[in-house]
Coordinates of C-alpha atoms and ligand atoms in Angstrom, one line a residue:
M39 CA 181.3 114.3 74.8
T40 CA 178.6 116.7 76.0
L41 CA 175.7 115.4 77.9
T42 CA 173.3 116.5 75.0
E43 CA 175.7 114.4 72.6
L44 CA 175.7 111.7 74.9
G45 CA 172.0 111.8 75.1
Q46 CA 171.8 111.8 71.4
S47 CA 173.6 108.5 71.1
V48 CA 172.2 106.8 73.5
A49 CA 169.0 107.6 71.5
E50 CA 170.8 106.2 68.3
Q51 CA 171.1 102.9 70.3
F52 CA 167.9 102.8 71.6
Q53 CA 166.7 102.9 67.7
N54 CA 169.1 100.0 66.8
V55 CA 167.6 97.7 69.7
Y56 CA 163.9 98.6 69.6
S57 CA 163.5 99.7 65.9
C58 CA 161.7 103.1 66.8
A59 CA 163.1 106.4 68.3
P60 CA 162.9 106.8 72.1
K61 CA 160.3 109.5 73.4
W62 CA 161.8 110.2 76.6
V63 CA 165.4 110.3 77.6
A64 CA 166.7 111.1 80.9
A65 CA 169.9 111.4 82.7
A66 CA 171.8 111.6 86.2
P67 CA 175.0 112.1 87.3
G68 CA 177.6 110.2 89.3
R69 CA 179.3 112.0 92.3
V70 CA 182.5 112.6 93.9
N71 CA 182.2 113.4 97.9
V72 CA 184.9 116.2 98.5
I73 CA 184.6 115.4 102.3
G74 CA 182.2 114.1 104.8
E75 CA 182.8 110.3 104.4
H76 CA 180.6 107.9 106.7
T77 CA 178.6 111.0 108.0
D78 CA 175.4 110.8 106.4
Y79 CA 173.8 107.9 108.2
N80 CA 175.2 109.7 111.4
D81 CA 172.8 112.9 110.7
G82 CA 176.0 114.9 110.0
F83 CA 177.2 117.0 107.1
V84 CA 178.6 115.8 103.8
F85 CA 180.2 117.8 100.9
P86 CA 179.8 116.1 97.5
M87 CA 179.5 117.3 93.8
A88 CA 178.1 116.0 90.8
I89 CA 181.0 114.7 88.1
D90 CA 180.2 115.0 84.4
R91 CA 179.4 111.1 84.2
Y92 CA 176.0 110.1 83.6
T93 CA 173.5 107.3 83.5
V94 CA 171.1 107.9 80.7
I95 CA 167.8 106.0 80.2
A96 CA 166.2 106.1 76.9
A97 CA 162.4 104.8 76.5
A98 CA 159.2 104.2 74.3
P99 CA 155.8 103.3 75.2
S100 CA 156.1 99.1 74.7
S101 CA 156.2 97.7 71.3
S102 CA 154.7 94.6 72.8
K103 CA 151.1 93.7 74.2
A104 CA 152.4 92.5 77.2
N105 CA 151.8 94.3 80.5
R106 CA 155.5 94.7 81.4
I107 CA 158.7 97.2 81.1
Q108 CA 161.4 95.9 79.6
L109 CA 164.8 97.0 80.6
R110 CA 168.0 96.4 78.6
S111 CA 171.5 97.6 79.4
T112 CA 174.1 98.6 76.7
I113 CA 176.4 96.5 78.7
G114 CA 174.6 93.4 77.1
G115 CA 173.0 90.4 78.8
A116 CA 169.3 89.5 78.5
P117 CA 166.7 92.1 78.6
A118 CA 164.8 92.3 82.1
N119 CA 161.0 92.1 82.0
I120 CA 159.2 93.7 85.0
A121 CA 155.7 92.5 85.0
L122 CA 153.0 95.1 86.0
D123 CA 150.2 93.2 87.0
A124 CA 151.9 91.0 89.7
P125 CA 153.5 92.6 93.1
F126 CA 157.1 93.8 92.9
H127 CA 159.7 91.7 94.1
P128 CA 163.5 92.2 94.4
E129 CA 165.8 90.1 91.9
K130 CA 168.4 88.0 93.3
K131 CA 171.1 90.0 95.0
G132 CA 173.6 91.8 93.0
S133 CA 171.6 92.3 89.9
W134 CA 171.6 95.7 88.3
V135 CA 168.0 95.4 87.9
N136 CA 167.0 95.6 91.4
Y137 CA 167.8 99.5 91.3
P138 CA 165.5 100.6 88.4
L139 CA 163.2 97.8 89.9
G140 CA 163.0 99.2 93.4
V141 CA 162.4 103.1 92.1
I142 CA 159.5 101.7 90.0
A143 CA 158.0 99.9 92.9
G144 CA 158.5 103.5 94.6
F145 CA 156.3 105.4 92.3
H146 CA 153.6 102.6 92.2
A147 CA 153.5 102.8 96.0
R148 CA 152.5 106.5 95.4
G149 CA 149.9 105.7 92.9
L150 CA 152.2 106.8 90.0
N151 CA 151.9 103.9 87.4
P152 CA 154.1 104.5 84.2
G153 CA 152.6 101.8 82.3
P154 CA 154.1 99.4 80.0
F155 CA 157.4 100.8 78.2
D156 CA 160.9 99.5 76.8
A157 CA 164.1 101.2 78.2
L158 CA 167.6 101.3 77.2
I159 CA 170.2 102.2 80.0
H160 CA 173.7 103.3 79.1
S161 CA 176.2 104.5 81.8
T162 CA 179.6 106.6 81.5
V163 CA 179.9 106.3 85.6
P164 CA 182.5 103.6 86.3
L165 CA 180.6 100.8 87.9
G166 CA 181.4 99.8 91.4
G167 CA 184.2 102.5 91.5
G168 CA 182.7 104.5 94.4
L169 CA 181.3 107.1 92.4
S170 CA 177.8 106.3 92.8
S171 CA 176.9 104.5 89.7
S172 CA 173.9 103.1 91.7
A173 CA 172.4 106.3 93.0
A174 CA 172.8 107.4 89.2
L175 CA 170.8 104.7 88.0
E176 CA 168.1 105.0 90.6
V177 CA 167.9 108.8 90.1
S178 CA 167.7 108.6 86.5
T179 CA 165.1 106.2 86.6
A180 CA 163.2 108.3 89.0
T181 CA 163.7 111.3 86.5
L182 CA 162.6 109.1 83.4
L183 CA 159.3 107.8 85.4
E184 CA 158.3 111.6 86.5
T185 CA 158.5 112.2 82.4
I186 CA 156.5 109.6 81.8
V187 CA 153.9 110.0 84.5
G188 CA 154.0 113.8 84.1
K189 CA 154.5 114.4 87.7
K190 CA 157.5 116.0 89.1
L191 CA 158.4 115.0 93.0
D192 CA 159.4 117.1 95.3
P193 CA 163.5 117.0 95.1
V194 CA 163.6 115.6 98.6
E195 CA 160.9 112.9 98.0
K196 CA 162.6 111.7 95.1
A197 CA 166.1 111.3 96.5
L198 CA 164.5 109.4 99.3
L199 CA 162.3 107.2 97.2
S200 CA 165.8 106.2 95.4
Q201 CA 167.7 105.8 98.7
K202 CA 164.6 103.3 99.7
A203 CA 165.1 101.3 96.3
E204 CA 168.5 100.7 97.2
H205 CA 167.8 99.5 100.9
D206 CA 164.8 97.5 100.0
Y207 CA 165.5 96.1 96.5
A208 CA 169.5 96.3 96.3
G209 CA 169.8 95.0 99.9
M210 CA 172.7 98.0 100.6
P211 CA 171.7 100.5 103.7
C212 CA 173.2 103.3 102.1
G213 CA 172.9 107.0 103.7
I214 CA 171.2 109.9 101.9
M215 CA 174.1 111.4 100.4
D216 CA 174.3 110.0 96.7
Q217 CA 170.8 110.1 96.1
F218 CA 170.6 113.5 97.0
I219 CA 173.5 114.9 95.2
S220 CA 172.6 113.1 92.2
V221 CA 169.1 114.8 92.1
M222 CA 170.2 118.1 93.6
A223 CA 173.7 119.0 92.1
K224 CA 174.1 122.5 90.3
K225 CA 177.0 123.2 87.6
D226 CA 180.0 124.8 89.2
H227 CA 178.9 124.4 92.9
I228 CA 179.7 121.6 95.8
L229 CA 176.7 120.8 97.9
L230 CA 176.7 121.4 101.8
L231 CA 173.9 119.0 102.9
D232 CA 172.9 118.6 106.7
C233 CA 171.7 115.0 106.5
R234 CA 169.6 115.5 109.2
S235 CA 167.6 118.6 108.5
H236 CA 168.3 117.9 104.7
K237 CA 169.1 121.5 104.4
T238 CA 171.2 122.3 101.3
E239 CA 173.7 124.9 100.7
L240 CA 175.4 125.1 97.3
V241 CA 178.9 126.4 97.8
P242 CA 180.4 128.0 94.6
M243 CA 183.5 126.2 93.3
T244 CA 184.5 128.3 90.2
D245 CA 188.3 129.2 90.6
P246 CA 189.7 128.0 87.4
S247 CA 193.2 127.7 88.8
I248 CA 191.6 124.4 91.1
E249 CA 191.0 121.1 89.6
L250 CA 189.5 117.9 91.3
L251 CA 191.4 114.9 90.1
I252 CA 189.6 111.5 90.4
I253 CA 192.2 108.4 90.7
N254 CA 190.4 105.1 90.4
T255 CA 192.8 102.8 91.8
N256 CA 190.7 100.0 90.0
V257 CA 190.6 97.6 92.8
K258 CA 187.1 96.5 94.7
H259 CA 187.5 94.5 98.0
E260 CA 184.4 92.3 98.0
L261 CA 184.1 93.4 101.9
T262 CA 181.8 96.3 101.4
G263 CA 178.3 95.3 102.0
G264 CA 178.9 93.6 105.4
E265 CA 181.3 96.1 106.4
Y266 CA 179.3 99.0 105.6
A267 CA 176.2 98.0 107.9
K268 CA 178.7 96.8 110.3
R269 CA 180.0 100.5 110.7
R270 CA 176.4 101.6 110.9
S271 CA 175.7 99.5 114.0
E272 CA 178.8 100.5 115.4
C273 CA 178.0 104.1 115.3
E274 CA 174.8 103.2 116.5
A275 CA 176.3 101.6 119.4
G276 CA 178.6 104.8 120.0
A277 CA 175.8 107.1 120.0
R278 CA 174.0 104.8 122.6
A279 CA 176.6 104.5 124.7
L280 CA 176.8 108.4 124.8
G281 CA 172.6 108.5 125.5
L282 CA 172.0 110.6 122.1
S283 CA 169.8 109.6 119.2
S284 CA 172.9 110.0 116.7
L285 CA 176.6 110.8 116.9
R286 CA 175.6 114.1 115.3
D287 CA 175.2 115.7 118.7
A288 CA 178.3 114.4 120.4
D289 CA 181.8 116.3 120.7
A290 CA 185.2 115.1 121.1
E291 CA 185.2 116.1 125.0
T292 CA 181.8 114.2 125.4
L293 CA 183.2 110.9 123.4
E294 CA 186.6 111.3 125.7
R295 CA 184.7 111.3 128.9
A296 CA 182.5 108.3 128.0
R297 CA 185.3 106.4 126.5
S298 CA 185.0 103.5 129.2
K299 CA 181.3 102.9 128.6
M300 CA 182.2 101.4 124.9
S301 CA 184.7 99.3 123.1
E302 CA 187.8 100.4 121.7
T303 CA 186.3 99.8 118.4
V304 CA 183.2 101.5 118.6
Y305 CA 185.2 104.7 120.3
R306 CA 187.4 104.8 117.0
R307 CA 184.5 104.8 115.1
A308 CA 182.7 107.6 117.0
K309 CA 186.0 109.4 116.8
H310 CA 185.9 109.5 113.0
V311 CA 182.6 110.5 112.7
I312 CA 182.8 113.4 115.3
G313 CA 185.8 114.4 113.6
E314 CA 184.8 114.6 110.1
I315 CA 181.6 116.2 110.7
E316 CA 184.0 119.2 112.0
R317 CA 186.3 118.8 109.4
T318 CA 183.5 118.9 106.5
L319 CA 181.9 122.5 108.1
H320 CA 185.6 123.6 108.2
A321 CA 186.4 122.4 104.4
A322 CA 183.0 124.1 103.1
E323 CA 184.3 127.5 104.9
G324 CA 187.8 126.7 102.9
V325 CA 186.2 126.4 99.8
R326 CA 183.8 129.6 100.6
A327 CA 187.4 131.4 101.1
S328 CA 189.2 129.8 98.0
N329 CA 191.7 128.8 100.9
W330 CA 192.8 125.6 99.2
P331 CA 195.8 124.7 101.5
T332 CA 193.4 124.5 104.5
V333 CA 190.9 122.6 102.4
G334 CA 193.7 120.2 101.4
Q335 CA 194.9 119.6 104.9
L336 CA 191.6 118.5 106.0
M337 CA 191.2 116.0 103.0
Y338 CA 194.4 114.5 104.4
A339 CA 193.2 114.4 107.7
S340 CA 190.2 112.7 106.6
H341 CA 191.8 110.4 104.9
A342 CA 193.6 109.4 107.8
S343 CA 191.0 109.1 110.2
L344 CA 189.2 106.9 107.6
R345 CA 192.3 104.9 107.7
D346 CA 193.0 104.4 111.2
D347 CA 189.9 105.0 113.2
Y348 CA 187.0 103.8 110.5
E349 CA 189.4 101.4 109.0
V350 CA 187.3 101.4 105.6
S351 CA 190.7 102.3 103.5
C352 CA 192.8 99.7 101.9
P353 CA 196.5 99.7 100.7
E354 CA 195.7 100.9 97.1
L355 CA 193.9 103.9 98.4
D356 CA 196.5 104.7 101.0
A357 CA 199.3 104.4 97.9
V358 CA 197.5 106.8 95.9
V359 CA 197.1 109.5 99.1
D360 CA 200.7 108.5 100.1
I361 CA 201.9 109.5 96.6
A362 CA 199.9 112.5 96.4
Q363 CA 201.3 113.5 99.7
S364 CA 204.8 113.2 98.0
I365 CA 204.1 115.5 95.5
G366 CA 203.0 117.9 97.9
P367 CA 201.9 121.4 97.1
K368 CA 205.2 122.2 95.1
G369 CA 204.2 119.8 92.7
G370 CA 200.4 121.4 92.8
V371 CA 198.7 118.9 95.3
F372 CA 196.8 120.3 98.0
G373 CA 195.3 117.3 99.3
C374 CA 193.9 113.8 98.8
R375 CA 191.8 111.4 100.2
M376 CA 189.4 108.2 99.6
T377 CA 186.1 108.9 98.4
G378 CA 182.8 107.0 99.0
G379 CA 182.2 103.8 101.2
G380 CA 185.9 102.7 101.0
F381 CA 187.7 99.1 100.3
G382 CA 188.7 100.3 96.9
G383 CA 187.1 102.6 94.3
C384 CA 188.4 106.4 94.0
T385 CA 190.3 109.0 95.6
V386 CA 189.9 112.5 95.0
A387 CA 192.7 115.3 95.0
L388 CA 192.8 118.9 95.2
G389 CA 195.2 120.3 92.5
Q390 CA 196.4 123.1 90.6
A391 CA 194.8 123.3 87.2
D392 CA 198.0 124.1 85.7
K393 CA 199.9 121.0 87.2
V394 CA 197.1 118.3 86.8
A395 CA 198.6 116.8 83.9
A396 CA 202.2 116.2 85.4
I397 CA 200.4 115.0 88.8
S398 CA 198.4 112.7 86.4
E399 CA 201.5 111.1 85.0
R400 CA 203.4 110.9 88.4
I401 CA 200.6 109.2 90.1
T402 CA 200.0 106.8 87.4
A403 CA 203.4 106.1 86.9
E404 CA 204.2 105.5 90.7
Y405 CA 200.8 103.7 91.6
E406 CA 201.5 101.3 88.9
K407 CA 205.0 100.7 90.3
R408 CA 203.8 100.1 93.7
T409 CA 200.8 98.0 93.1
K410 CA 201.1 96.6 89.5
I411 CA 198.0 98.0 88.7
K412 CA 197.0 100.7 86.2
P413 CA 194.8 103.4 87.5
T414 CA 192.0 105.4 85.8
L415 CA 192.4 109.2 86.3
F416 CA 190.1 112.2 85.1
V417 CA 189.4 115.8 86.1
S418 CA 185.5 117.0 86.7
R419 CA 184.2 120.4 86.9
P420 CA 181.1 120.0 89.5
A421 CA 178.3 119.2 87.2
A422 CA 174.3 119.5 87.1
G423 CA 172.1 117.2 88.7
A424 CA 169.5 114.6 86.9
T425 CA 167.9 116.2 84.0
V426 CA 165.5 115.2 81.1
L427 CA 167.1 115.3 77.8
K428 CA 163.8 114.2 75.6
Q429 CA 160.1 114.5 76.5
Ligands
GLA534 C1 178.4 105.2 100.1 C2 176.7 105.1 100.7 C3 176.6 107.0 101.4 C4 177.5 107.2 102.2 C5 179.1 106.8 101.8 C6 180.4 106.9 102.7 O1 178.5 105.8 99.2 O2 176.1 105.2 99.6 O3 175.3 107.1 101.7 O4 177.7 106.6 103.3 O5 179.1 105.4 101.5 O6 180.1 108.3 102.9

């Protein structure tokens, strides 16, 4: 289904729910991070691309007299009503409403009031699979609100507003990668983002002989929230021990010299971040040069570092990477790594397009044999960022 068709289907569902056609429809994609994991909140580099999986929001001016926004999801459940004549407060932790609510609050804080409306949200981004379903929800909401209020935010401001929604309303102290890529992605490009300066470079990824295969382990270990914040503070401790404002300014030698000034854990976290920033820049060079074996090796190295030093992998992610590695270049696989925050979710593999079907079959069979879990696999070309489908 194309994005236009998806938009039409959500518009039809809106009509069924609210008995009128939507006036506005907006969409924002999920993402897969090719490399550069846990570097964004260390002022480092990341290298994500948008995938052709989207969160779509259809909306129309409110049919009720109440001064409120009504949000419904196609997943079902009770509608969420957001009062517009009272201060905004986060809903209870874990509620999906917090993501759009935080974005609506961010618009209000800028004096941008969309007024009462009814909305229906639908997503094809797997939820909680490490493909940024939350950023897609925030950014699609922001895109919808821009359309309603008739003012386009600067893309950096839009991404930061969405990130703030996640911090303040969803209680997740995420970095900037997911919201930036969902806003700024361009079809057939991977985004090299400097998380310190916010400078971006769109690196073309058009080689038809290469495919990125996303493999969802379909496990989600419930550690993520607390562990993520813990990694952030360990990185800050590492930077402090080095006398730096962030690990971005450190190199391997500086770290070795200062090893005795920090705990072994903090040392290993810093080692990952410093190495990963370098790997990300090398991988971008590799993509520019279509040097797929090198990009693949960097992906494996990234995974090993996330598993051993950063300790955010899990047996299921390791199993997929191990299977990919055993298929190897002869079988068409150049590289594979976990992607996103970790502790479950997805891996991303770089493979030969003409062998992707065979690779998928082998990974599925072997993964199921080892873990007794069925994985979900799909390929995606780099997709475009947030867009308005109807206004
Ligand atoms: C999550 C966060 C991102 C980033 C990744 C790890 O996806 O939302 O900001 O930190 O984890 O790279």
